[in-house]
Coordinates of C-alpha atoms in Angstrom, one line a residue:
M216 CA 23.9 102.3 110.9
R217 CA 26.4 99.3 111.2
V218 CA 27.5 96.8 108.7
H219 CA 25.6 93.5 109.7
R220 CA 26.4 91.5 106.6
L221 CA 29.0 91.7 103.8
D222 CA 28.6 89.3 101.0
R223 CA 29.9 89.1 97.5
I224 CA 26.9 87.8 95.4
A225 CA 28.5 88.1 92.0
P226 CA 32.2 88.4 91.1
Q227 CA 31.8 92.3 91.0
I228 CA 28.9 92.9 93.2
R229 CA 29.0 93.0 97.2
L230 CA 25.6 93.0 99.1
V231 CA 25.8 95.2 102.3
E232 CA 23.0 94.7 105.1
L233 CA 22.7 97.6 107.3
R234 CA 21.0 97.5 111.0
D235 CA 20.7 99.8 113.8
P236 CA 23.7 99.0 116.6
E237 CA 20.9 99.0 119.2
G238 CA 18.4 96.9 117.2
R239 CA 15.7 99.8 116.6
G240 CA 13.3 99.6 113.9
L241 CA 14.3 101.6 110.8
P242 CA 12.2 104.2 108.9
P243 CA 10.0 102.5 106.2
A244 CA 11.1 102.3 102.6
E245 CA 8.7 101.6 99.8
P246 CA 9.8 99.8 96.6
G247 CA 12.2 101.8 94.5
A248 CA 13.6 103.6 97.4
H249 CA 17.4 104.7 97.8
I250 CA 19.7 105.8 100.6
D251 CA 22.6 108.2 100.6
L252 CA 25.8 106.5 101.7
H253 CA 28.3 109.0 103.3
L254 CA 31.8 108.1 102.5
P255 CA 34.8 108.9 104.9
D256 CA 36.2 111.4 102.5
G257 CA 33.2 113.4 102.5
A258 CA 31.6 112.1 99.3
I259 CA 27.9 111.0 99.2
R260 CA 26.6 108.1 96.8
S261 CA 23.1 106.9 96.4
Y262 CA 22.1 103.2 96.3
S263 CA 18.8 101.5 95.7
L264 CA 17.4 99.4 98.5
C265 CA 17.1 95.8 97.3
G266 CA 15.8 94.0 100.4
D267 CA 12.5 93.4 101.6
P268 CA 10.4 96.6 102.3
A269 CA 8.3 94.8 105.2
D270 CA 11.7 94.2 106.9
R271 CA 12.0 97.2 109.1
H272 CA 15.1 96.2 110.9
A273 CA 17.6 95.9 107.8
Y274 CA 18.4 98.0 104.7
R275 CA 20.1 96.0 101.8
I276 CA 22.1 97.5 98.9
A277 CA 24.0 95.8 96.2
V278 CA 27.1 97.6 95.0
L279 CA 28.7 97.0 91.8
N280 CA 32.7 97.4 91.5
V281 CA 33.2 100.3 88.9
P282 CA 36.7 101.0 87.9
G283 CA 37.6 104.5 89.6
G284 CA 34.3 104.8 91.5
R285 CA 34.7 106.4 95.0
G286 CA 31.5 104.5 96.4
S287 CA 32.2 101.3 94.9
G288 CA 35.9 101.5 95.7
F289 CA 35.0 102.0 99.2
V290 CA 32.6 99.4 99.5
H291 CA 34.8 96.7 97.8
G292 CA 38.1 97.9 99.2
E293 CA 37.8 99.4 102.6
L294 CA 34.3 98.4 104.1
A295 CA 34.3 95.8 106.8
L296 CA 31.9 93.9 108.7
G297 CA 31.0 95.7 111.8
A298 CA 31.8 99.2 110.6
D299 CA 29.5 102.1 111.5
L300 CA 28.4 104.0 108.4
I301 CA 26.3 107.4 107.9
I302 CA 23.4 107.2 105.8
S303 CA 20.3 109.4 104.9
P304 CA 16.7 108.2 105.5
P305 CA 15.3 106.5 102.5
R306 CA 13.9 108.5 99.9
N307 CA 11.7 107.5 96.7
N308 CA 11.9 109.1 93.1
F309 CA 11.0 105.6 91.7
R310 CA 7.4 105.3 92.6
F311 CA 5.8 102.0 92.5
D312 CA 1.9 102.0 92.0
A313 CA -0.5 99.5 92.3
A314 CA -1.5 97.6 88.8
A315 CA -2.9 94.2 87.6
R316 CA 0.2 93.6 85.3
Y317 CA 3.5 94.9 85.2
L318 CA 6.6 94.9 82.8
F319 CA 10.1 95.3 84.4
I320 CA 13.4 95.8 82.4
A321 CA 16.4 95.4 84.2
G322 CA 20.1 95.6 83.0
G323 CA 22.8 94.1 85.5
I324 CA 23.1 96.1 88.8
G325 CA 19.6 97.8 87.7
I326 CA 17.9 94.8 89.2
T327 CA 18.3 96.4 92.5
P328 CA 15.5 98.9 92.7
L329 CA 13.2 96.5 90.7
L330 CA 13.4 93.6 92.9
P331 CA 11.5 94.8 95.9
M332 CA 8.7 96.0 93.2
I333 CA 8.6 92.5 91.7
R334 CA 8.3 91.1 95.4
R335 CA 5.4 93.7 96.1
A336 CA 3.8 92.8 92.8
A337 CA 4.2 89.0 93.7
E338 CA 2.5 89.7 97.0
R339 CA -0.5 91.3 95.6
G340 CA -1.0 88.6 92.7
A341 CA -0.4 90.8 89.9
D342 CA 0.9 89.5 86.7
W343 CA 4.7 90.5 86.0
V344 CA 7.4 89.7 83.4
L345 CA 10.9 90.7 84.0
Q346 CA 13.0 91.1 81.0
Y347 CA 16.6 90.7 82.6
C348 CA 19.7 91.7 80.7
V349 CA 23.2 90.6 82.0
R350 CA 26.6 89.7 80.7
N351 CA 26.7 86.1 82.2
A352 CA 23.7 84.1 83.0
A353 CA 26.0 82.2 85.7
T354 CA 26.7 85.4 87.9
A355 CA 23.3 87.0 87.3
P356 CA 22.4 88.6 90.9
F357 CA 19.2 87.7 92.5
L358 CA 18.2 85.3 89.7
D359 CA 17.3 82.5 91.9
D360 CA 15.3 84.7 94.2
L361 CA 13.3 86.3 91.2
R362 CA 12.7 82.8 89.7
A363 CA 11.2 81.5 93.0
L364 CA 8.4 84.4 93.1
P365 CA 4.9 83.6 92.1
H366 CA 2.6 85.2 89.3
G367 CA 5.5 85.9 86.9
R368 CA 8.3 85.0 84.8
V369 CA 11.9 85.8 84.1
D370 CA 13.2 86.2 80.5
L371 CA 17.0 86.0 80.8
H372 CA 19.0 87.8 78.1
A373 CA 22.8 86.9 78.6
A374 CA 25.3 88.7 76.3
D375 CA 27.8 86.0 76.4
D376 CA 25.1 83.6 75.0
G377 CA 24.2 86.1 72.2
R378 CA 20.6 86.5 73.5
R379 CA 19.9 90.4 73.4
L380 CA 16.6 92.1 74.1
A381 CA 14.7 93.3 71.3
V382 CA 13.5 96.6 72.9
D383 CA 11.5 97.8 70.0
E384 CA 9.5 94.7 69.6
L385 CA 9.0 94.4 73.3
L386 CA 7.6 97.9 73.7
A387 CA 5.4 97.5 70.8
S388 CA 3.9 94.5 71.8
T389 CA 3.1 95.7 75.5
P390 CA -0.4 97.0 76.0
V391 CA -0.1 100.8 76.8
D392 CA -2.1 100.4 80.2
V393 CA 0.8 98.0 81.4
P394 CA 3.1 100.0 83.8
V395 CA 6.8 99.6 82.5
Y396 CA 9.6 100.0 85.0
C397 CA 13.3 100.0 83.8
C398 CA 16.8 100.4 85.4
G399 CA 20.1 99.6 84.0
P400 CA 23.0 101.0 81.8
Q401 CA 22.4 104.2 80.3
R402 CA 22.3 102.9 76.6
L403 CA 19.5 100.4 77.7
M404 CA 17.3 103.0 79.4
E405 CA 17.8 105.3 76.3
A406 CA 16.9 102.5 74.0
V407 CA 13.3 101.9 76.0
A408 CA 12.7 105.6 76.2
A409 CA 13.1 106.0 72.5
A410 CA 10.9 103.0 71.9
A411 CA 7.8 103.8 74.3
R412 CA 4.8 104.8 72.5
P413 CA 2.8 107.9 73.1
G414 CA 0.7 107.3 76.4
Q415 CA 2.8 104.3 77.6
D416 CA 3.6 104.8 81.3
V417 CA 7.4 104.1 81.4
R418 CA 9.3 104.8 84.4
F419 CA 13.1 105.0 85.0
E420 CA 15.8 105.2 87.6
W421 CA 18.7 107.1 86.2
F422 CA 22.3 106.5 87.6
T423 CA 23.7 109.3 85.5
P424 CA 21.9 112.5 84.3
R425 CA 19.2 111.5 81.6
P426 CA 20.3 112.9 78.1
E427 CA 17.6 115.3 76.6
P428 CA 18.3 116.3 73.1
G429 CA 17.4 119.9 72.4
R430 CA 17.7 121.1 76.2
R431 CA 19.2 124.4 76.5
D432 CA 22.7 124.9 78.0
A433 CA 23.0 125.3 81.5
A434 CA 24.7 128.8 81.1
D435 CA 21.6 130.8 80.5
D436 CA 20.3 134.2 81.3
S437 CA 20.5 135.3 85.1
F438 CA 17.3 135.3 87.0
E439 CA 15.8 136.2 90.5
V440 CA 15.0 133.7 93.3
V441 CA 13.0 134.9 96.2
C442 CA 13.4 132.5 99.2
A443 CA 9.9 132.9 100.8
R444 CA 10.8 131.1 104.3
S445 CA 14.4 132.8 104.6
A446 CA 13.2 136.1 103.3
V447 CA 16.2 136.3 101.0
T448 CA 16.3 137.3 97.4
V449 CA 19.2 136.4 95.3
T450 CA 20.4 136.8 91.7
V451 CA 21.1 133.5 89.8
P452 CA 23.9 134.4 87.2
A453 CA 24.4 132.6 83.9
G454 CA 26.6 129.7 84.7
T455 CA 25.7 129.3 88.4
S456 CA 23.3 126.8 89.6
I457 CA 20.3 127.9 91.9
L458 CA 21.8 125.7 94.8
D459 CA 25.2 127.5 94.5
A460 CA 23.6 130.8 94.5
L461 CA 21.6 130.1 97.6
Y462 CA 24.6 128.6 99.5
A463 CA 26.5 131.9 98.6
A464 CA 23.7 133.9 100.1
G465 CA 23.7 131.7 103.4
V466 CA 20.4 129.7 102.5
E467 CA 20.8 126.0 103.4
V468 CA 19.3 123.5 101.2
D469 CA 19.9 119.8 101.4
S470 CA 21.6 118.4 98.3
S471 CA 23.5 115.2 97.4
C472 CA 24.5 114.4 93.9
E473 CA 24.3 117.8 92.3
Q474 CA 23.5 116.2 88.8
G475 CA 19.6 116.2 89.1
I476 CA 19.3 112.4 89.5
C477 CA 18.9 111.8 93.4
G478 CA 16.0 114.2 94.4
T479 CA 17.6 115.5 97.4
C480 CA 17.3 119.2 96.6
E481 CA 13.7 118.9 95.3
T482 CA 12.0 122.3 96.2
T483 CA 8.3 123.5 96.1
V484 CA 7.9 126.2 93.6
L485 CA 5.4 128.9 94.9
E486 CA 5.6 131.4 91.8
G487 CA 7.2 131.4 88.5
E488 CA 8.0 128.8 85.9
P489 CA 10.9 126.3 86.3
D490 CA 13.1 125.1 83.4
H491 CA 13.3 121.5 84.3
R492 CA 16.8 119.8 83.7
D493 CA 16.5 116.8 86.1
S494 CA 16.2 113.1 85.6
V495 CA 13.8 112.5 88.5
L496 CA 10.4 114.2 87.7
S497 CA 8.1 112.7 85.2
D498 CA 6.6 114.8 82.1
A499 CA 3.5 115.3 84.1
E500 CA 5.4 116.8 87.1
R501 CA 7.4 118.9 84.9
A502 CA 4.3 120.3 83.4
A503 CA 2.7 121.1 86.6
G504 CA 5.7 122.8 87.7
K505 CA 5.1 122.5 91.6
T506 CA 8.5 121.5 92.4
M507 CA 12.0 121.5 91.0
M508 CA 15.5 120.2 91.5
L509 CA 17.8 123.2 92.6
C510 CA 21.2 121.6 91.4
V511 CA 20.7 121.7 87.8
S512 CA 17.4 123.3 86.8
R513 CA 16.9 127.0 86.0
A514 CA 13.9 129.3 85.3
R515 CA 12.0 130.2 82.2
S516 CA 10.4 133.1 84.1
A517 CA 12.3 136.2 85.1
R518 CA 11.6 135.4 88.8
L519 CA 11.0 132.3 91.0
V520 CA 9.7 132.3 94.4
L521 CA 10.6 129.1 96.3
D522 CA 9.6 127.6 99.7
V523 CA 12.9 127.7 101.2

């Protein structure tokens, strides 16, 4: 992929537009999808797509300059217009379903996965409200684009004006049948998760692993993993991830973040009970136990059979 556009849309945010050098169409990307950017030093970083999903010739990402960040350091310090980059095809762990009404909650750069969703909601004629939390109203990314979309409204909460979102009141006043989509700083998403009522459909895109009070420490007892397609059986010792144990046995599995937040290593479970420790699967998906993330999750049963 080639960098076709490189703009600074806020003091610490760069918009990167990627296109195929030959002008070919790109794989489709649904609202909420992200791509992995392969950095020159071998690191891989995931970024939400913020462009129009109907545009099959361009992917757009917006990257916040985070002090010490490898991905943001590269995008803000080294990346140049016309540069060629390696990316993964789009993947989506932040599924956007059809509904008559929506509540969106964004904090800062967390607006990126929500922007395509809001566009899609507006196209469908659905009612929507965006609660947009930013540090400074004058530099809020995509604010003009959002305000121009029909069928909804944007409530801006700027810290420099002293306007902060009352999360508990917001969730309490939102009907349980209205889906809530949230992305932003960890503290905001934890507050939304804590305020959600039973039965309320609240979905998140986590940038860092989701905290789960009471979750068992990763260094648990060993267990056995049977790789059905590879005809390999491995023992996963305490303190070793399934992913690392499979790599050591010569079984290749795609992976990226190794923190349970990107979904790259999601694998089908054929037998056994996973101990889910990711930030991707919903509570219902965890209860079903049909897939798991091999980088962080373990086993509640003595044996797992995986489709690898």
